[in-house]
Short mmCIF file of C-alpha atoms in Angstrom, two decimals:
data_model
loop_
_atom_site.label_atom_id
_atom_site.label_comp_id
_atom_site.label_asym_id
_atom_site.label_seq_id
_atom_site.Cartn_x
_atom_site.Cartn_y
_atom_site.Cartn_z
CA MET A 5 0.00 0.00 0.00
CA VAL A 6 2.78 2.44 0.91
CA THR A 7 4.80 1.48 -2.16
CA TYR A 8 1.80 2.14 -4.39
CA ILE A 9 1.36 5.65 -2.94
CA GLU A 10 5.05 6.43 -3.23
CA GLU A 11 5.34 5.27 -6.84
CA ASN A 12 2.02 6.49 -8.30
CA MET A 13 1.26 9.68 -6.38
CA ALA A 14 4.59 11.50 -6.53
CA GLY A 15 3.55 13.73 -9.46
CA SER A 16 0.57 16.08 -9.67
CA ILE A 17 -3.20 15.76 -9.72
CA ALA A 18 -5.87 18.39 -10.57
CA GLY A 19 -3.28 21.19 -10.42
CA PHE A 20 -1.90 20.10 -7.05
CA ASN A 21 1.61 18.80 -6.52
CA VAL A 22 1.72 15.56 -4.54
CA LEU A 23 4.05 15.26 -1.57
CA PRO A 24 4.23 11.79 0.09
CA ILE A 25 5.28 11.86 3.76
CA ARG A 26 5.90 9.52 6.66
CA LEU A 27 5.89 10.29 10.36
CA ASN A 28 9.27 8.56 10.92
CA ARG A 29 11.41 5.84 9.35
CA LYS A 30 9.69 3.12 11.37
CA SER A 31 6.21 4.05 10.11
CA GLN A 32 4.60 1.33 8.00
CA SER A 33 1.90 3.62 6.59
CA GLY A 34 2.34 6.80 4.61
CA HIS A 35 0.35 9.94 3.93
CA VAL A 36 0.02 12.36 1.01
CA LEU A 37 -0.10 16.18 1.03
CA TYR A 38 -1.41 18.21 -1.90
CA TYR A 39 -0.11 21.74 -2.49
CA LYS A 40 -0.23 24.46 -5.13
CA GLU A 41 0.34 28.20 -5.51
CA HIS A 42 -2.11 30.32 -3.53
CA ASN A 43 -4.09 32.31 -6.09
CA ILE A 44 -6.74 34.80 -4.96
CA ARG A 45 -8.34 37.93 -6.37
CA GLY A 46 -6.70 41.08 -5.09
CA ASP A 47 -3.86 41.45 -2.63
CA SER A 48 -3.65 39.99 0.86
CA ALA A 49 -1.27 41.37 3.46
CA SER A 50 -1.09 38.12 5.43
CA LEU A 51 -1.16 35.74 2.44
CA PRO A 52 0.66 37.37 -0.51
CA PRO A 53 -0.15 35.26 -3.61
CA ASP A 54 3.39 35.41 -5.06
CA ARG A 55 4.97 34.04 -1.84
CA THR A 56 2.35 31.58 -0.54
CA ILE A 57 1.50 27.95 -1.24
CA PHE A 58 -1.76 26.29 -0.24
CA VAL A 59 -1.60 22.78 1.27
CA LEU A 60 -4.47 20.28 1.59
CA ASN A 61 -5.00 17.01 3.47
CA VAL A 62 -2.87 18.05 6.46
CA PRO A 63 -3.04 15.32 9.15
CA PRO A 64 -3.56 16.15 12.84
CA TYR A 65 0.02 15.31 13.82
CA CYS A 66 1.53 17.75 11.29
CA ASN A 67 2.35 21.10 12.96
CA LYS A 68 4.02 24.31 11.82
CA GLU A 69 7.53 22.98 12.47
CA CYS A 70 6.84 20.10 10.07
CA PHE A 71 6.14 22.50 7.21
CA VAL A 72 9.31 24.43 7.94
CA ARG A 73 11.25 21.16 7.62
CA LEU A 74 9.30 20.12 4.49
CA PHE A 75 9.97 23.29 2.50
CA SER A 76 13.18 24.67 4.02
CA ASP A 77 15.22 23.36 1.05
CA CYS A 78 13.12 25.57 -1.30
CA GLY A 79 13.80 28.79 0.59
CA ARG A 80 13.33 30.52 3.90
CA VAL A 81 9.85 30.03 5.35
CA ASP A 82 8.49 33.29 6.74
CA SER A 83 5.34 31.93 8.43
CA VAL A 84 2.94 28.98 8.49
CA TYR A 85 -0.81 29.23 9.13
CA LEU A 86 -3.05 26.26 9.94
CA GLN A 87 -6.77 26.68 9.31
CA GLU A 88 -9.84 24.50 9.54
CA LYS A 89 -11.08 25.69 6.12
CA PRO A 90 -9.59 27.63 3.18
CA THR A 91 -9.76 31.42 3.51
CA SER A 92 -8.68 34.46 1.51
CA GLU A 93 -7.71 36.59 4.52
CA LEU A 94 -6.52 35.54 7.95
CA LEU A 95 -7.85 36.93 11.20
CA PRO A 96 -5.53 39.26 13.11
CA LYS A 97 -3.20 37.48 15.49
CA SER A 98 -4.74 37.08 18.91
CA THR A 99 -2.87 38.54 21.89
CA THR A 100 -4.89 36.65 24.48
CA LYS A 101 -3.96 33.24 25.83
CA TYR A 102 -7.32 31.84 26.90
CA PHE A 103 -9.77 33.71 24.63
CA SER A 104 -8.16 33.28 21.25
CA HIS A 105 -10.33 33.56 18.12
CA GLU A 106 -7.93 31.26 16.26
CA ASN A 107 -9.90 28.04 15.98
CA ILE A 108 -7.44 25.39 14.77
CA SER A 109 -9.10 22.08 14.04
CA GLN A 110 -7.75 19.05 15.89
CA GLY A 111 -8.51 16.87 12.85
CA PHE A 112 -7.48 17.23 9.23
CA LYS A 113 -6.94 20.82 8.13
CA VAL A 114 -5.37 23.10 5.51
CA ALA A 115 -2.14 25.08 5.68
CA TYR A 116 -0.68 28.23 4.15
CA VAL A 117 3.11 28.37 3.88
CA VAL A 118 4.46 31.88 3.28
CA PHE A 119 8.04 32.15 1.99
CA LYS A 120 10.43 35.05 2.29
CA SER A 121 10.86 35.39 -1.51
CA PRO A 122 8.73 34.45 -4.56
CA SER A 123 11.54 32.29 -5.96
CA ALA A 124 10.96 29.78 -3.15
CA VAL A 125 7.42 29.16 -4.46
CA GLU A 126 8.80 28.38 -7.92
CA LYS A 127 11.27 25.90 -6.42
CA ALA A 128 8.54 24.23 -4.38
CA MET A 129 6.30 23.84 -7.43
CA SER A 130 9.09 22.44 -9.61
CA ARG A 131 10.41 20.06 -6.95
CA LYS A 132 10.11 16.33 -7.63
CA HIS A 133 9.54 13.87 -4.81
CA SER A 134 11.05 10.48 -5.57
CA GLU A 135 10.48 9.10 -2.07
CA PRO A 136 8.41 10.08 0.96
CA TYR A 137 9.69 12.82 3.24
CA ILE A 138 10.35 11.81 6.84
CA LEU A 139 8.75 14.34 9.19
CA VAL A 140 10.70 13.32 12.29
CA SER A 141 14.24 12.03 12.00
CA ASP A 142 16.26 10.35 14.75
CA ASP A 143 17.95 13.59 15.87
CA GLN A 144 14.72 15.65 15.94
CA PRO A 145 12.17 15.81 18.75
CA ALA A 146 9.28 13.41 18.22
CA LEU A 147 5.83 14.71 17.40
CA GLU A 148 3.13 14.04 19.93
CA ALA A 149 0.51 11.62 18.70
CA GLY A 150 -2.11 9.27 20.09
CA TYR A 151 -2.40 9.08 23.88
CA LYS A 152 0.31 11.69 24.60
CA LYS A 153 -1.28 14.19 22.24
CA TRP A 154 -4.70 13.72 23.81
CA CYS A 155 -3.27 14.23 27.31
CA THR A 156 -1.53 17.43 26.25
CA GLU A 157 -4.74 18.77 24.67
CA TYR A 158 -6.72 17.86 27.79
CA LYS A 159 -4.29 19.76 30.05
CA SER A 160 -4.24 22.80 27.74
CA GLU A 161 -8.05 23.04 27.91
CA ARG A 162 -7.91 23.34 31.73
CA PRO A 163 -6.37 26.78 32.36
CA ASN A 164 -4.84 28.04 35.55
CA LEU A 165 -7.56 29.92 37.45
CA LYS A 166 -5.24 32.68 38.68
CA ASP A 167 -3.88 33.35 35.19
CA LEU A 168 -7.39 33.26 33.76
CA GLN A 169 -8.69 35.77 36.33
CA LYS A 170 -5.70 38.00 35.69
CA GLU A 171 -6.35 38.04 31.94
CA ILE A 172 -10.06 38.79 32.50
CA ASP A 173 -9.21 41.71 34.81
CA GLU A 174 -6.73 43.12 32.29
CA PHE A 175 -9.26 42.84 29.49
CA MET A 176 -12.00 44.60 31.50
CA GLN A 177 -9.56 47.33 32.54
CA SER A 178 -8.56 48.00 28.93
CA TYR A 179 -12.23 47.90 27.85
CA ASP A 180 -13.28 50.44 30.53
CA GLN A 181 -10.40 52.68 29.52
CA LYS A 182 -11.43 52.51 25.86
CA VAL A 183 -15.06 53.36 26.73
CA SER A 184 -13.99 56.37 28.81
CA GLU A 185 -11.72 57.57 26.00
CA ASP A 186 -14.58 57.31 23.51
CA ILE A 187 -16.88 59.31 25.81
CA GLN A 188 -14.22 61.97 26.31
CA LYS A 189 -13.57 62.17 22.58
CA ALA A 190 -17.29 62.54 21.88
CA LYS A 191 -17.52 65.40 24.38
CA GLU A 192 -14.55 67.17 22.78
CA GLU A 193 -15.98 66.79 19.28
CA GLU A 194 -19.50 67.87 20.27
CA GLY A 195 -20.49 70.92 18.25
CA THR A 196 -17.30 70.79 16.18
CA PRO A 197 -17.75 70.38 12.40
CA ASP A 198 -15.90 67.52 10.72
CA ASP A 199 -13.79 67.70 7.55
CA GLU A 200 -16.89 68.00 5.38
CA GLY A 201 -18.53 70.63 7.57
CA TRP A 202 -21.10 68.37 9.25
CA ILE A 203 -21.89 68.63 12.96
CA THR A 204 -22.98 65.56 14.89
CA VAL A 205 -26.11 66.31 16.92
CA THR A 206 -26.93 64.18 19.97
CA ARG A 207 -29.78 64.15 22.46
CA LYS A 208 -27.51 64.91 25.36
CA GLY A 209 -27.20 68.47 26.53
CA SER A 210 -25.95 70.37 29.54
CA LYS A 211 -28.93 72.77 29.66
CA LYS A 212 -32.56 71.79 29.72
CA GLN A 213 -34.52 73.66 27.08
CA LYS A 214 -37.97 74.99 27.91
CA PRO A 215 -40.82 73.64 25.80
CA VAL A 216 -41.92 76.07 23.09
CA ALA A 217 -45.55 77.19 23.37
CA ARG A 218 -47.67 76.14 20.39
CA LYS A 219 -49.86 78.62 18.60
CA GLU A 220 -53.55 78.00 17.93
CA HIS A 221 -53.21 77.36 14.20
CA ILE A 222 -50.34 74.90 14.88
CA GLU A 223 -52.53 73.02 17.36
CA LYS A 224 -55.29 72.78 14.76
CA GLN A 225 -52.88 71.45 12.16
CA LEU A 226 -51.54 68.83 14.54
CA LYS A 227 -55.06 67.71 15.51
CA ALA A 228 -56.04 67.49 11.85
CA LYS A 229 -52.99 65.35 11.12
CA GLU A 230 -53.71 63.05 14.05
CA LYS A 231 -57.33 62.69 12.96
CA LYS A 232 -56.25 61.84 9.42
CA LYS A 233 -53.79 59.25 10.75
CA ARG A 234 -56.54 57.60 12.78
CA GLU A 235 -58.85 57.54 9.77
CA ASP A 236 -56.12 56.02 7.61
CA LYS A 237 -55.52 53.30 10.17
CA GLU A 238 -59.18 52.34 10.39
CA LEU A 239 -60.17 49.29 8.37
CA VAL A 240 -62.97 50.32 5.99
CA ASN A 241 -65.14 47.56 4.49
CA PHE A 242 -62.87 44.91 5.93
CA TYR A 243 -65.61 42.72 7.40
CA THR A 244 -68.78 41.51 5.63
CA PHE A 245 -71.10 43.33 8.03
CA GLN A 246 -69.21 46.58 7.32
CA VAL A 247 -69.89 46.15 3.59
CA ARG A 248 -73.61 45.58 4.28
CA GLU A 249 -73.79 48.60 6.59
CA THR A 250 -72.05 50.80 4.00
CA LYS A 251 -74.51 49.76 1.26
CA ARG A 252 -77.48 50.29 3.56
CA GLU A 253 -76.28 53.76 4.56
CA HIS A 254 -75.66 54.66 0.92
CA ILE A 255 -79.21 53.64 -0.10
CA ALA A 256 -80.68 55.56 2.84
CA GLU A 257 -78.70 58.66 1.80
CA LEU A 258 -80.01 58.39 -1.78
CA ARG A 259 -83.61 58.07 -0.53
CA ARG A 260 -83.17 61.09 1.73
CA LYS A 261 -81.84 63.22 -1.13
CA PHE A 262 -84.68 61.98 -3.38
CA GLU A 263 -87.29 63.04 -0.83
CA GLU A 264 -85.61 66.45 -0.40
CA ASP A 265 -85.62 66.97 -4.19
CA LYS A 266 -89.34 66.03 -4.37
CA HIS A 267 -90.16 68.47 -1.60
CA ARG A 268 -88.22 71.29 -3.27
CA ILE A 269 -89.95 70.65 -6.63
CA ALA A 270 -93.37 70.74 -4.94
CA GLN A 271 -92.52 74.10 -3.36
CA LEU A 272 -91.40 75.51 -6.70
CA ARG A 273 -94.61 74.35 -8.37
CA ALA A 274 -96.67 75.93 -5.65
CA ALA A 275 -94.90 79.19 -6.18
CA ARG A 276 -95.27 78.76 -9.93
CA LYS A 277 -91.60 79.29 -10.44
CA PHE A 278 -90.93 75.84 -11.77
CA LYS A 279 -89.03 76.02 -15.05
CA PRO A 280 -87.91 72.58 -16.12
CA TYR A 281 -86.42 73.93 -19.40
#
């Protein structure tokens, strides 16, 4: 099985170069990494396309030091980033120990290897791998795997309570300081126009303003507006009984007008002033 991987997967596949690896010389099973040039639209400060290679199928036991050993013969490695999924831009480096936003998967992941010069990427892409690369040689420290790795991860997930409380206190202190600085800056900039001449208006004020007395015609306008709003909100002819009531009222109005017209015509006839033409 290992011989088949070493002999048949040491070229390239789907645009990826194939790099066979082994954990150490005693390992009976091998693994394969796939890498290519990192191509993205636009420029990235953390992952420059001309100096970065993208690596897939990274096993859990492969850390940043392994990638430095793997590609050190191509050129100087500037940095290595391990991510759970591919990304175009990395998150800023976290300065906290216990509340880091860097979520590195404990399983298989992807890696970005950033070189010091673009020529190192060309060497890495043109390199041929005739036999698997040994990640850990006899004179190098062994990688943690299996039971030892699980124990180390378990201990790292149980932080020291004093250190944790200290970091929380420092964070809250810096946060309170930032809030106070923002409030002070807002007070200093209050009433001051910006570069475009705009002035930020807030509800806060040092003096309480007296309410302005409304004139009679303003009160009438406001009442008329409120009445119109209420009428607009009312549901007209929404229910069936409202439709029936509207029709009944309309017929009653027509009958009333008809009777008034008949009465007026009778009066005109009596006065002999009726002129139909």
